[in-house]
Short mmCIF file of C-alpha atoms in Angstrom, two decimals:
data_model
loop_
_atom_site.label_atom_id
_atom_site.label_comp_id
_atom_site.label_asym_id
_atom_site.label_seq_id
_atom_site.Cartn_x
_atom_site.Cartn_y
_atom_site.Cartn_z
CA UNK A 1 74.39 -75.88 -44.69
CA UNK A 2 73.46 -72.47 -43.31
CA UNK A 3 69.72 -72.20 -42.71
CA UNK A 4 69.76 -68.47 -41.98
CA UNK A 5 70.04 -67.15 -45.54
CA UNK A 6 72.99 -65.02 -46.63
CA UNK A 7 75.98 -65.00 -44.32
CA UNK A 8 79.49 -63.69 -43.76
CA UNK A 9 82.18 -66.30 -43.07
CA UNK A 10 84.96 -65.37 -40.62
CA UNK A 11 88.16 -67.40 -40.79
CA UNK A 12 89.97 -67.46 -37.46
CA UNK A 13 93.77 -67.18 -37.42
CA UNK A 14 93.96 -67.06 -33.62
CA UNK A 15 93.18 -63.43 -32.81
CA UNK A 16 91.76 -62.63 -29.38
CA UNK A 17 89.29 -60.29 -31.09
CA UNK A 18 87.90 -62.68 -33.71
CA UNK A 19 84.69 -63.01 -31.74
CA UNK A 20 84.34 -59.23 -31.73
CA UNK A 21 84.27 -59.28 -35.53
CA UNK A 22 81.28 -61.62 -35.35
CA UNK A 23 79.54 -59.43 -32.78
CA UNK A 24 80.01 -56.29 -34.88
CA UNK A 25 78.66 -57.99 -38.00
CA UNK A 26 75.64 -59.40 -36.20
CA UNK A 27 74.92 -55.94 -34.78
CA UNK A 28 74.22 -54.99 -38.39
CA UNK A 29 71.56 -57.74 -38.50
CA UNK A 30 73.64 -59.92 -40.81
CA UNK A 31 74.34 -63.53 -39.90
CA UNK A 32 77.96 -64.70 -39.65
CA UNK A 33 79.92 -67.72 -38.47
CA UNK A 34 83.48 -68.26 -37.24
CA UNK A 35 85.40 -71.22 -38.64
CA UNK A 36 89.06 -72.27 -38.44
CA UNK A 37 91.37 -70.90 -41.13
CA UNK A 38 91.93 -74.47 -42.37
CA UNK A 39 88.33 -75.07 -43.47
CA UNK A 40 88.40 -76.79 -46.90
CA UNK A 41 87.49 -74.81 -50.00
CA UNK A 42 84.78 -77.35 -50.82
CA UNK A 43 83.07 -76.64 -47.50
CA UNK A 44 83.27 -72.89 -48.16
CA UNK A 45 81.64 -73.36 -51.55
CA UNK A 46 78.83 -75.35 -49.87
CA UNK A 47 78.29 -72.57 -47.34
CA UNK A 48 78.11 -70.04 -50.19
CA UNK A 49 79.01 -66.99 -48.08
CA UNK A 50 78.24 -63.49 -49.28
CA UNK A 51 81.66 -62.44 -48.00
CA UNK A 52 84.68 -63.65 -46.08
CA UNK A 53 86.70 -61.98 -43.32
CA UNK A 54 90.25 -63.08 -42.54
CA UNK A 55 90.90 -62.36 -38.87
CA UNK A 56 94.03 -61.12 -37.16
CA UNK A 57 96.39 -63.48 -35.38
CA UNK A 58 99.42 -63.63 -33.08
CA UNK A 59 101.89 -64.99 -35.66
CA UNK A 60 103.97 -63.42 -38.39
CA UNK A 61 102.94 -64.65 -41.84
CA UNK A 62 106.49 -65.82 -42.57
CA UNK A 63 106.91 -67.77 -39.28
CA UNK A 64 107.49 -71.49 -39.55
CA UNK A 65 104.15 -73.16 -38.93
CA UNK A 66 102.18 -69.90 -39.21
CA UNK A 67 98.53 -70.53 -40.13
CA UNK A 68 97.93 -70.13 -43.86
CA UNK A 69 94.56 -70.62 -45.50
CA UNK A 70 94.37 -72.13 -49.00
CA UNK A 71 95.68 -69.48 -51.46
CA UNK A 72 92.88 -70.47 -53.87
CA UNK A 73 90.47 -68.85 -51.39
CA UNK A 74 91.43 -65.52 -52.94
CA UNK A 75 90.29 -66.72 -56.37
CA UNK A 76 86.72 -67.65 -55.42
CA UNK A 77 85.36 -64.28 -56.64
CA UNK A 78 83.85 -63.72 -53.18
CA UNK A 79 84.43 -60.36 -51.43
CA UNK A 80 87.21 -60.83 -48.87
CA UNK A 81 88.31 -58.45 -46.11
CA UNK A 82 91.70 -59.12 -44.52
CA UNK A 83 92.27 -57.67 -41.03
CA UNK A 84 95.84 -57.23 -39.66
CA UNK A 85 97.37 -60.73 -40.01
CA UNK A 86 94.62 -61.57 -42.51
CA UNK A 87 95.58 -58.49 -44.55
CA UNK A 88 99.26 -59.44 -44.57
CA UNK A 89 98.45 -63.03 -45.54
CA UNK A 90 96.33 -61.80 -48.46
CA UNK A 91 99.19 -59.65 -49.72
CA UNK A 92 101.78 -62.39 -49.23
CA UNK A 93 99.69 -65.03 -51.05
CA UNK A 94 99.22 -62.67 -53.99
CA UNK A 95 102.97 -62.13 -54.36
CA UNK A 96 103.61 -59.08 -52.19
CA UNK A 97 106.16 -58.71 -49.41
CA UNK A 98 105.59 -58.46 -45.66
CA UNK A 99 108.50 -57.64 -43.36
CA UNK A 100 109.19 -56.72 -39.76
CA UNK A 101 108.54 -53.03 -39.29
CA UNK A 102 111.23 -50.68 -37.99
CA UNK A 103 108.62 -49.07 -35.79
CA UNK A 104 105.79 -51.26 -34.60
CA UNK A 105 102.25 -49.96 -34.04
CA UNK A 106 100.37 -51.03 -30.92
CA UNK A 107 97.41 -49.05 -29.68
CA UNK A 108 95.82 -45.90 -31.00
CA UNK A 109 97.01 -44.51 -34.34
CA UNK A 110 95.86 -41.87 -36.79
CA UNK A 111 94.70 -43.00 -40.21
CA UNK A 112 94.85 -40.78 -43.28
CA UNK A 113 92.45 -41.79 -46.04
CA UNK A 114 93.64 -41.53 -49.63
CA UNK A 115 90.11 -41.79 -51.03
CA UNK A 116 86.54 -42.20 -49.84
CA UNK A 117 85.41 -45.11 -51.95
CA UNK A 118 84.91 -48.75 -51.04
CA UNK A 119 85.64 -49.42 -47.36
CA UNK A 120 85.83 -45.71 -46.59
CA UNK A 121 82.70 -44.57 -48.42
CA UNK A 122 81.02 -41.72 -46.58
CA UNK A 123 84.12 -40.78 -44.55
CA UNK A 124 86.11 -37.58 -44.79
CA UNK A 125 89.45 -37.85 -46.60
CA UNK A 126 92.36 -35.49 -47.17
CA UNK A 127 93.54 -33.64 -44.07
CA UNK A 128 91.11 -35.49 -41.82
CA UNK A 129 92.66 -37.99 -39.39
CA UNK A 130 90.69 -40.95 -38.09
CA UNK A 131 91.54 -42.78 -34.86
CA UNK A 132 92.11 -46.52 -35.34
CA UNK A 133 93.55 -49.33 -33.24
CA UNK A 134 96.73 -51.02 -34.44
CA UNK A 135 98.36 -54.18 -33.11
CA UNK A 136 101.21 -55.33 -35.35
CA UNK A 137 104.97 -55.66 -35.58
CA UNK A 138 105.05 -56.42 -39.31
CA UNK A 139 103.92 -54.34 -42.24
CA UNK A 140 103.36 -54.59 -45.98
CA UNK A 141 106.45 -53.38 -47.83
CA UNK A 142 105.72 -54.35 -51.45
CA UNK A 143 102.17 -54.62 -52.84
CA UNK A 144 101.24 -57.26 -55.42
CA UNK A 145 100.16 -56.37 -58.93
CA UNK A 146 96.63 -54.98 -58.99
CA UNK A 147 96.64 -53.66 -55.39
CA UNK A 148 96.84 -50.05 -54.28
CA UNK A 149 96.92 -48.21 -50.97
CA UNK A 150 93.71 -46.55 -49.77
CA UNK A 151 94.98 -45.29 -46.39
CA UNK A 152 98.26 -44.66 -44.59
CA UNK A 153 99.41 -44.13 -41.01
CA UNK A 154 102.61 -42.77 -39.51
CA UNK A 155 104.36 -46.14 -39.70
CA UNK A 156 102.24 -48.03 -42.27
CA UNK A 157 102.47 -46.87 -45.89
CA UNK A 158 99.82 -49.48 -46.70
CA UNK A 159 97.46 -49.19 -43.73
CA UNK A 160 94.60 -50.17 -46.06
CA UNK A 161 94.60 -51.67 -49.56
CA UNK A 162 92.26 -52.77 -52.29
CA UNK A 163 92.50 -54.66 -55.55
CA UNK A 164 91.53 -52.59 -58.57
CA UNK A 165 89.46 -55.31 -60.27
CA UNK A 166 88.81 -58.07 -57.75
CA UNK A 167 86.69 -57.83 -54.55
CA UNK A 168 89.73 -58.00 -52.23
CA UNK A 169 90.28 -55.38 -49.52
CA UNK A 170 92.61 -55.29 -46.53
CA UNK A 171 93.19 -53.13 -43.45
CA UNK A 172 96.17 -53.15 -41.09
CA UNK A 173 94.05 -51.84 -38.20
CA UNK A 174 91.28 -53.60 -36.27
CA UNK A 175 87.82 -52.25 -37.24
CA UNK A 176 86.13 -54.57 -34.72
CA UNK A 177 87.46 -52.88 -31.56
CA UNK A 178 85.80 -49.86 -29.99
CA UNK A 179 88.99 -47.74 -30.17
CA UNK A 180 88.72 -47.70 -33.97
CA UNK A 181 86.20 -44.90 -34.24
CA UNK A 182 85.41 -45.60 -37.91
CA UNK A 183 85.24 -49.37 -37.39
CA UNK A 184 81.49 -49.67 -37.77
CA UNK A 185 81.60 -47.61 -40.98
CA UNK A 186 84.31 -49.86 -42.43
CA UNK A 187 82.47 -53.07 -41.58
CA UNK A 188 79.16 -51.71 -42.85
CA UNK A 189 80.78 -50.71 -46.14
CA UNK A 190 82.18 -54.20 -46.53
CA UNK A 191 78.98 -56.02 -45.49
CA UNK A 192 76.54 -53.93 -47.50
CA UNK A 193 78.70 -52.30 -50.15
CA UNK A 194 81.00 -55.15 -51.18
CA UNK A 195 78.92 -58.17 -50.14
CA UNK A 196 75.45 -56.80 -50.92
CA UNK A 197 73.93 -58.20 -47.73
CA UNK A 198 70.55 -57.14 -46.39
CA UNK A 199 69.99 -56.40 -42.67
CA UNK A 200 67.31 -59.04 -42.21
CA UNK A 201 68.82 -61.43 -39.64
CA UNK A 202 66.74 -60.70 -36.55
CA UNK A 203 65.60 -62.73 -33.56
CA UNK A 204 62.19 -62.95 -35.17
CA UNK A 205 63.67 -64.50 -38.31
CA UNK A 206 65.91 -66.72 -36.17
CA UNK A 207 62.85 -68.11 -34.37
CA UNK A 208 61.12 -68.88 -37.66
CA UNK A 209 64.07 -70.72 -39.21
CA UNK A 210 65.12 -72.52 -36.03
CA UNK A 211 61.63 -73.67 -35.06
CA UNK A 212 61.15 -75.04 -38.58
CA UNK A 213 64.53 -76.83 -38.42
CA UNK A 214 63.80 -78.37 -35.01
CA UNK A 215 60.33 -79.46 -36.10
CA UNK A 216 61.73 -81.13 -39.22
CA UNK A 217 64.49 -82.89 -37.27
CA UNK A 218 62.26 -84.17 -34.47
CA UNK A 219 59.21 -85.20 -36.47
CA UNK A 220 56.80 -87.03 -34.17
CA UNK A 221 59.47 -88.23 -31.72
CA UNK A 222 60.00 -87.18 -28.10
CA UNK A 223 62.50 -84.69 -26.70
CA UNK A 224 63.86 -84.09 -23.22
CA UNK A 225 65.42 -80.77 -22.26
CA UNK A 226 68.10 -80.18 -19.66
CA UNK A 227 66.52 -77.36 -17.66
CA UNK A 228 68.77 -75.57 -15.17
CA UNK A 229 66.69 -72.45 -14.62
CA UNK A 230 69.32 -70.24 -16.22
CA UNK A 231 68.73 -68.03 -19.24
CA UNK A 232 70.21 -70.46 -21.78
CA UNK A 233 68.22 -73.54 -20.81
CA UNK A 234 65.03 -71.53 -20.25
CA UNK A 235 65.19 -70.03 -23.75
CA UNK A 236 66.10 -73.44 -25.20
CA UNK A 237 63.05 -75.01 -23.56
CA UNK A 238 60.78 -72.22 -24.82
CA UNK A 239 62.14 -72.54 -28.35
CA UNK A 240 61.82 -76.33 -28.51
CA UNK A 241 58.37 -76.20 -26.90
CA UNK A 242 57.23 -73.78 -29.61
CA UNK A 243 58.48 -76.26 -32.20
CA UNK A 244 57.18 -79.58 -30.82
CA UNK A 245 54.80 -78.74 -27.96
CA UNK A 246 53.90 -81.69 -25.73
CA UNK A 247 56.57 -83.87 -27.29
CA UNK A 248 58.95 -82.04 -24.95
CA UNK A 249 59.60 -83.01 -21.33
CA UNK A 250 61.93 -80.82 -19.29
CA UNK A 251 64.14 -82.38 -16.63
CA UNK A 252 65.59 -80.38 -13.77
CA UNK A 253 68.51 -82.11 -12.07
CA UNK A 254 69.69 -80.92 -8.65
CA UNK A 255 73.34 -81.91 -8.75
CA UNK A 256 73.97 -80.77 -5.19
CA UNK A 257 76.05 -77.88 -6.51
CA UNK A 258 73.31 -75.27 -6.70
CA UNK A 259 73.14 -72.04 -4.72
CA UNK A 260 71.11 -71.75 -1.55
CA UNK A 261 67.37 -72.22 -2.21
CA UNK A 262 67.87 -72.16 -5.96
CA UNK A 263 66.36 -75.55 -6.79
CA UNK A 264 63.15 -74.75 -4.95
CA UNK A 265 62.75 -71.31 -6.58
CA UNK A 266 63.47 -72.65 -10.09
CA UNK A 267 60.88 -75.41 -9.85
CA UNK A 268 58.30 -73.04 -8.41
CA UNK A 269 58.89 -70.56 -11.25
CA UNK A 270 58.47 -73.06 -14.09
CA UNK A 271 55.48 -74.82 -12.57
CA UNK A 272 53.62 -71.59 -11.88
CA UNK A 273 54.66 -69.38 -14.80
CA UNK A 274 55.19 -71.66 -17.79
CA UNK A 275 53.36 -74.34 -19.76
CA UNK A 276 56.36 -76.67 -19.68
CA UNK A 277 56.11 -80.21 -18.38
CA UNK A 278 58.89 -80.31 -15.76
CA UNK A 279 60.06 -83.28 -13.72
CA UNK A 280 62.76 -82.93 -11.08
CA UNK A 281 65.52 -85.29 -9.99
CA UNK A 282 67.50 -84.88 -6.77
CA UNK A 283 70.89 -86.36 -7.64
CA UNK A 284 72.90 -84.69 -4.90
CA UNK A 285 74.29 -87.91 -3.44
CA UNK A 286 75.20 -89.29 -6.87
CA UNK A 287 77.19 -86.21 -7.92
CA UNK A 288 78.94 -85.58 -4.62
CA UNK A 289 79.93 -89.22 -4.39
CA UNK A 290 81.29 -89.18 -7.95
CA UNK A 291 83.26 -85.98 -7.22
CA UNK A 292 84.69 -87.21 -3.93
CA UNK A 293 88.44 -86.60 -3.88
CA UNK A 294 88.50 -84.94 -7.36
CA UNK A 295 90.46 -81.67 -7.45
CA UNK A 296 91.40 -81.24 -11.12
CA UNK A 297 89.03 -78.68 -12.75
CA UNK A 298 88.84 -80.45 -16.12
CA UNK A 299 88.07 -83.75 -14.42
CA UNK A 300 85.35 -82.07 -12.34
CA UNK A 301 83.72 -80.54 -15.42
CA UNK A 302 83.79 -83.80 -17.34
CA UNK A 303 82.44 -85.89 -14.46
CA UNK A 304 79.60 -83.42 -13.95
CA UNK A 305 78.84 -83.44 -17.69
CA UNK A 306 78.87 -87.23 -17.87
CA UNK A 307 76.73 -87.41 -14.75
CA UNK A 308 74.08 -85.18 -16.30
CA UNK A 309 74.01 -87.29 -19.45
CA UNK A 310 73.65 -90.51 -17.45
CA UNK A 311 70.72 -89.12 -15.49
CA UNK A 312 69.04 -87.69 -18.57
CA UNK A 313 69.30 -91.06 -20.29
CA UNK A 314 67.85 -92.83 -17.24
CA UNK A 315 64.94 -90.40 -17.12
CA UNK A 316 64.43 -90.73 -20.86
CA UNK A 317 64.15 -94.50 -20.41
CA UNK A 318 61.39 -93.95 -17.83
CA UNK A 319 59.49 -91.66 -20.21
CA UNK A 320 59.96 -94.12 -23.04
CA UNK A 321 60.85 -93.75 -26.72
CA UNK A 322 62.82 -90.50 -26.29
CA UNK A 323 65.12 -89.69 -29.19
CA UNK A 324 66.55 -86.23 -28.47
CA UNK A 325 68.21 -84.18 -25.73
CA UNK A 326 67.87 -80.39 -26.02
CA UNK A 327 70.40 -78.24 -24.19
CA UNK A 328 71.45 -74.59 -24.04
CA UNK A 329 74.87 -74.67 -25.67
CA UNK A 330 75.93 -71.18 -26.81
CA UNK A 331 78.46 -70.03 -29.39
CA UNK A 332 81.09 -69.01 -26.78
CA UNK A 333 80.85 -72.55 -25.32
CA UNK A 334 81.60 -74.01 -28.73
CA UNK A 335 84.43 -71.58 -29.49
CA UNK A 336 86.16 -72.11 -26.12
CA UNK A 337 85.84 -75.89 -26.30
CA UNK A 338 87.19 -76.27 -29.85
CA UNK A 339 90.83 -75.97 -30.79
CA UNK A 340 91.23 -73.97 -34.04
CA UNK A 341 95.00 -74.14 -34.33
CA UNK A 342 95.91 -77.39 -32.63
CA UNK A 343 96.43 -76.00 -29.14
CA UNK A 344 94.47 -77.22 -26.13
CA UNK A 345 90.99 -75.77 -25.69
CA UNK A 346 90.61 -73.05 -23.05
CA UNK A 347 88.34 -75.32 -21.01
CA UNK A 348 85.75 -78.02 -21.50
CA UNK A 349 82.16 -76.89 -21.12
CA UNK A 350 79.96 -79.44 -19.39
CA UNK A 351 77.59 -79.46 -22.34
CA UNK A 352 80.30 -79.53 -25.03
CA UNK A 353 83.61 -81.01 -23.92
CA UNK A 354 82.04 -83.34 -21.37
CA UNK A 355 79.80 -85.29 -23.73
CA UNK A 356 80.53 -88.96 -24.22
CA UNK A 357 81.61 -90.06 -27.69
CA UNK A 358 78.59 -92.30 -28.05
CA UNK A 359 75.20 -91.08 -26.82
CA UNK A 360 71.90 -92.85 -27.02
CA UNK A 361 70.21 -89.47 -27.48
CA UNK A 362 70.74 -87.10 -30.41
CA UNK A 363 71.43 -83.49 -29.49
CA UNK A 364 69.28 -80.46 -30.27
CA UNK A 365 71.11 -77.20 -29.60
CA UNK A 366 68.96 -74.36 -30.97
CA UNK A 367 71.14 -71.62 -29.43
CA UNK A 368 74.47 -73.03 -30.57
CA UNK A 369 75.06 -70.12 -32.97
CA UNK A 370 74.14 -67.30 -30.55
CA UNK A 371 75.99 -65.06 -28.13
CA UNK A 372 74.56 -64.41 -24.67
CA UNK A 373 73.07 -61.00 -25.37
CA UNK A 374 71.38 -62.44 -28.45
CA UNK A 375 69.88 -65.20 -26.28
CA UNK A 376 68.41 -62.60 -23.92
CA UNK A 377 66.90 -60.76 -26.89
CA UNK A 378 65.55 -64.06 -28.20
CA UNK A 379 63.99 -64.89 -24.83
CA UNK A 380 62.10 -61.61 -24.76
CA UNK A 381 60.95 -62.21 -28.36
CA UNK A 382 59.64 -65.61 -27.23
CA UNK A 383 57.64 -63.94 -24.46
CA UNK A 384 59.62 -65.11 -21.45
CA UNK A 385 59.32 -62.81 -18.40
CA UNK A 386 62.13 -60.35 -17.70
CA UNK A 387 62.89 -62.01 -14.35
CA UNK A 388 63.94 -65.17 -16.21
CA UNK A 389 65.88 -63.34 -18.92
CA UNK A 390 67.94 -60.94 -16.83
CA UNK A 391 69.38 -63.42 -14.36
CA UNK A 392 73.14 -63.41 -14.18
CA UNK A 393 74.75 -66.42 -15.89
CA UNK A 394 75.33 -69.44 -13.66
CA UNK A 395 77.62 -72.23 -14.89
CA UNK A 396 76.21 -75.68 -15.63
CA UNK A 397 78.67 -77.34 -13.22
CA UNK A 398 77.38 -74.96 -10.56
CA UNK A 399 79.40 -74.28 -7.45
CA UNK A 400 81.61 -77.23 -8.35
CA UNK A 401 83.86 -74.93 -10.38
CA UNK A 402 83.75 -72.14 -7.79
CA UNK A 403 85.30 -74.37 -5.15
CA UNK A 404 88.99 -74.62 -5.89
CA UNK A 405 90.16 -78.13 -5.21
CA UNK A 406 88.13 -80.90 -3.64
CA UNK A 407 84.36 -80.53 -3.21
CA UNK A 408 82.92 -81.44 0.19
CA UNK A 409 79.58 -80.74 1.83
CA UNK A 410 81.33 -78.52 4.40
CA UNK A 411 83.03 -76.44 1.70
CA UNK A 412 79.75 -76.20 -0.25
CA UNK A 413 78.03 -74.82 2.85
CA UNK A 414 80.72 -72.15 3.28
CA UNK A 415 80.52 -71.07 -0.36
CA UNK A 416 76.69 -71.04 -0.41
CA UNK A 417 76.56 -68.75 2.61
CA UNK A 418 79.13 -66.38 1.11
CA UNK A 419 77.38 -66.40 -2.27
CA UNK A 420 74.05 -65.41 -0.70
CA UNK A 421 75.72 -62.36 0.87
CA UNK A 422 77.36 -61.28 -2.41
CA UNK A 423 74.11 -61.44 -4.38
CA UNK A 424 72.08 -59.88 -1.56
CA UNK A 425 74.32 -56.83 -1.33
CA UNK A 426 74.66 -56.45 -5.11
CA UNK A 427 70.88 -56.39 -5.43
CA UNK A 428 70.39 -54.18 -2.39
CA UNK A 429 72.75 -51.53 -3.76
CA UNK A 430 71.44 -51.69 -7.36
CA UNK A 431 74.51 -53.35 -8.87
CA UNK A 432 73.13 -56.78 -9.75
CA UNK A 433 71.88 -55.70 -13.19
CA UNK A 434 74.86 -53.38 -13.80
CA UNK A 435 77.40 -56.21 -14.01
CA UNK A 436 77.57 -59.38 -16.10
CA UNK A 437 78.27 -61.69 -13.17
CA UNK A 438 78.97 -61.37 -9.45
CA UNK A 439 79.82 -64.36 -7.29
CA UNK A 440 82.02 -65.84 -4.57
CA UNK A 441 84.83 -68.36 -5.00
CA UNK A 442 86.24 -70.57 -2.23
CA UNK A 443 90.02 -70.77 -2.47
CA UNK A 444 92.06 -73.89 -1.61
CA UNK A 445 94.11 -72.08 1.03
CA UNK A 446 93.80 -70.94 4.63
CA UNK A 447 95.31 -67.82 6.15
CA UNK A 448 96.09 -66.53 9.62
CA UNK A 449 93.69 -64.07 11.18
CA UNK A 450 92.62 -62.64 14.53
CA UNK A 451 89.09 -62.88 15.91
CA UNK A 452 88.24 -61.97 19.49
CA UNK A 453 91.92 -61.59 20.36
CA UNK A 454 92.47 -65.18 19.29
CA UNK A 455 94.47 -66.56 16.36
CA UNK A 456 92.49 -68.11 13.50
CA UNK A 457 93.61 -70.15 10.52
CA UNK A 458 90.66 -70.27 8.16
CA UNK A 459 89.38 -70.15 4.59
CA UNK A 460 89.63 -67.35 2.00
CA UNK A 461 86.73 -66.17 -0.18
CA UNK A 462 87.41 -64.35 -3.47
CA UNK A 463 84.76 -62.04 -4.92
CA UNK A 464 84.50 -61.98 -8.72
CA UNK A 465 82.47 -59.27 -10.52
CA UNK A 466 82.87 -58.67 -14.26
CA UNK A 467 81.47 -56.52 -17.04
CA UNK A 468 80.89 -58.18 -20.41
CA UNK A 469 78.56 -58.36 -23.41
CA UNK A 470 78.90 -61.97 -24.47
CA UNK A 471 81.38 -63.64 -22.08
CA UNK A 472 84.06 -63.85 -24.79
CA UNK A 473 85.88 -60.91 -23.23
CA UNK A 474 85.32 -59.35 -19.82
CA UNK A 475 86.72 -56.64 -17.56
CA UNK A 476 86.63 -56.59 -13.78
CA UNK A 477 83.85 -54.40 -12.39
CA UNK A 478 84.69 -51.23 -10.50
CA UNK A 479 82.37 -51.92 -7.56
CA UNK A 480 82.38 -49.04 -5.02
CA UNK A 481 84.68 -49.71 -2.11
CA UNK A 482 81.96 -49.23 0.48
CA UNK A 483 79.87 -52.03 -1.10
CA UNK A 484 82.90 -54.35 -1.21
CA UNK A 485 83.58 -53.43 2.40
CA UNK A 486 80.04 -54.38 3.44
CA UNK A 487 80.27 -57.70 1.57
CA UNK A 488 83.63 -58.50 3.18
CA UNK A 489 82.47 -57.61 6.68
CA UNK A 490 79.29 -59.66 6.36
CA UNK A 491 81.09 -62.74 5.01
CA UNK A 492 83.72 -62.70 7.76
CA UNK A 493 81.12 -62.09 10.47
CA UNK A 494 78.40 -64.43 9.22
CA UNK A 495 80.18 -67.32 7.50
CA UNK A 496 81.92 -69.60 9.97
CA UNK A 497 85.32 -70.74 8.77
CA UNK A 498 86.23 -67.62 6.73
CA UNK A 499 88.64 -64.94 7.96
CA UNK A 500 89.70 -63.22 4.74
CA UNK A 501 87.98 -61.82 1.60
CA UNK A 502 89.81 -60.72 -1.57
CA UNK A 503 88.62 -59.09 -4.81
CA UNK A 504 89.61 -60.42 -8.25
CA UNK A 505 90.77 -57.60 -10.55
CA UNK A 506 91.82 -59.68 -13.57
CA UNK A 507 90.21 -59.37 -16.99
CA UNK A 508 89.39 -61.94 -19.67
CA UNK A 509 91.76 -62.51 -21.36
CA UNK A 510 94.16 -63.45 -19.87
CA UNK A 511 91.98 -64.86 -17.09
CA UNK A 512 88.61 -66.56 -17.60
CA UNK A 513 85.44 -65.42 -15.84
CA UNK A 514 85.05 -68.59 -13.79
CA UNK A 515 88.10 -69.68 -11.84
CA UNK A 516 87.93 -73.27 -13.13
#
């Protein structure tokens, strides 16, 4: 049951921009959740959403095996907005016809509004043209009884529709993407006009509801928190500490895969600048021994995740009578680790996909519903210092997933030295806070080079810098060439065993931010 008051439910049909719908709705200070299209009607009734959004998707509605939600969803008397595939599915399930279009629409298109009511309230109609973003090869050809067009485009006679009596609306374009210039207006009209929501979901209200929920769940029992020093675990610790105080013990585990000097600086920070009770465990030998000879990225992630759980349970036994483990799982972790349409997950996150089926500790994940930028906002609301909040994300498995192939102490040393140079130069030139993440990756290949008139055959370092808001999508950062040149020169000159540096210019999707 949702504890955050009124909400919008988003049903995911496999679109790459489903998460953007959630971000745009939350920007309006309205809570929303993403669930698979196959969620049972009974569960939807329990959730009691103020409105429902049907996302886009890669399939055609008439394809064999195409994802179809329960047609009775449309009869729940709940406002429903269909987007692209979701719009076509709504029309099909109400008896209309959807067919392959003679001329497909991909990219920018001009929308002509037929009226300025409902979704288009407050916008100019008539001769005015509004830029929207289309991405479809099918189109609505015959509308069901009760529906009418509210907008057209050059190749879509039903670019937007509404039902005359029921709270059903549909758009062929994607209001969630930035290229749709009226997207925010459309979503606001649906959220506030159709659904009657109030903009009262804030980080302050989130703290109140979440602290109360954690306090009720924990009671007088003890909690341990997996503290990595990153933003997610730091905010988790602060949130749980506010809820249960001294019942919380934080455990920092050095898995041997941290960056140079990081363990020492993290422990110093929390012991000097927080009221948290922190104990530290050096498990370097345990993790490196367990990872010896392991090259598969999924296997590495899962072994690291299981290793953390084993150590946390051992430490909990020492503390005595511990019932809960708190960790900083975020919404993108959950989304990427869960299959919505039966395909394989993108990757297992160490604190989601790597958990054993049976744990002796119950989980507390107070940030499970939040995106990264929301976590940063939450941390500031909790009073954490900016230096802790504005750190770049660092993966739970650490450098283990930035070393392609087998992990050895020698390869860790090479990567640590290169990583120090990347971060040093990014900070020195004022780019550290401009990008989402910047880091080095050690590739599993060697290349020929020349140093001092002699032939070399040594390792390759890849530099990865990306821009993002919530890690669900990302674009490669346009770092000035002179900065990249300095980083490359320093790595080749200062890191023994490296003779080549490359820059990763792939975006997410299709790539992921981390290489493994």
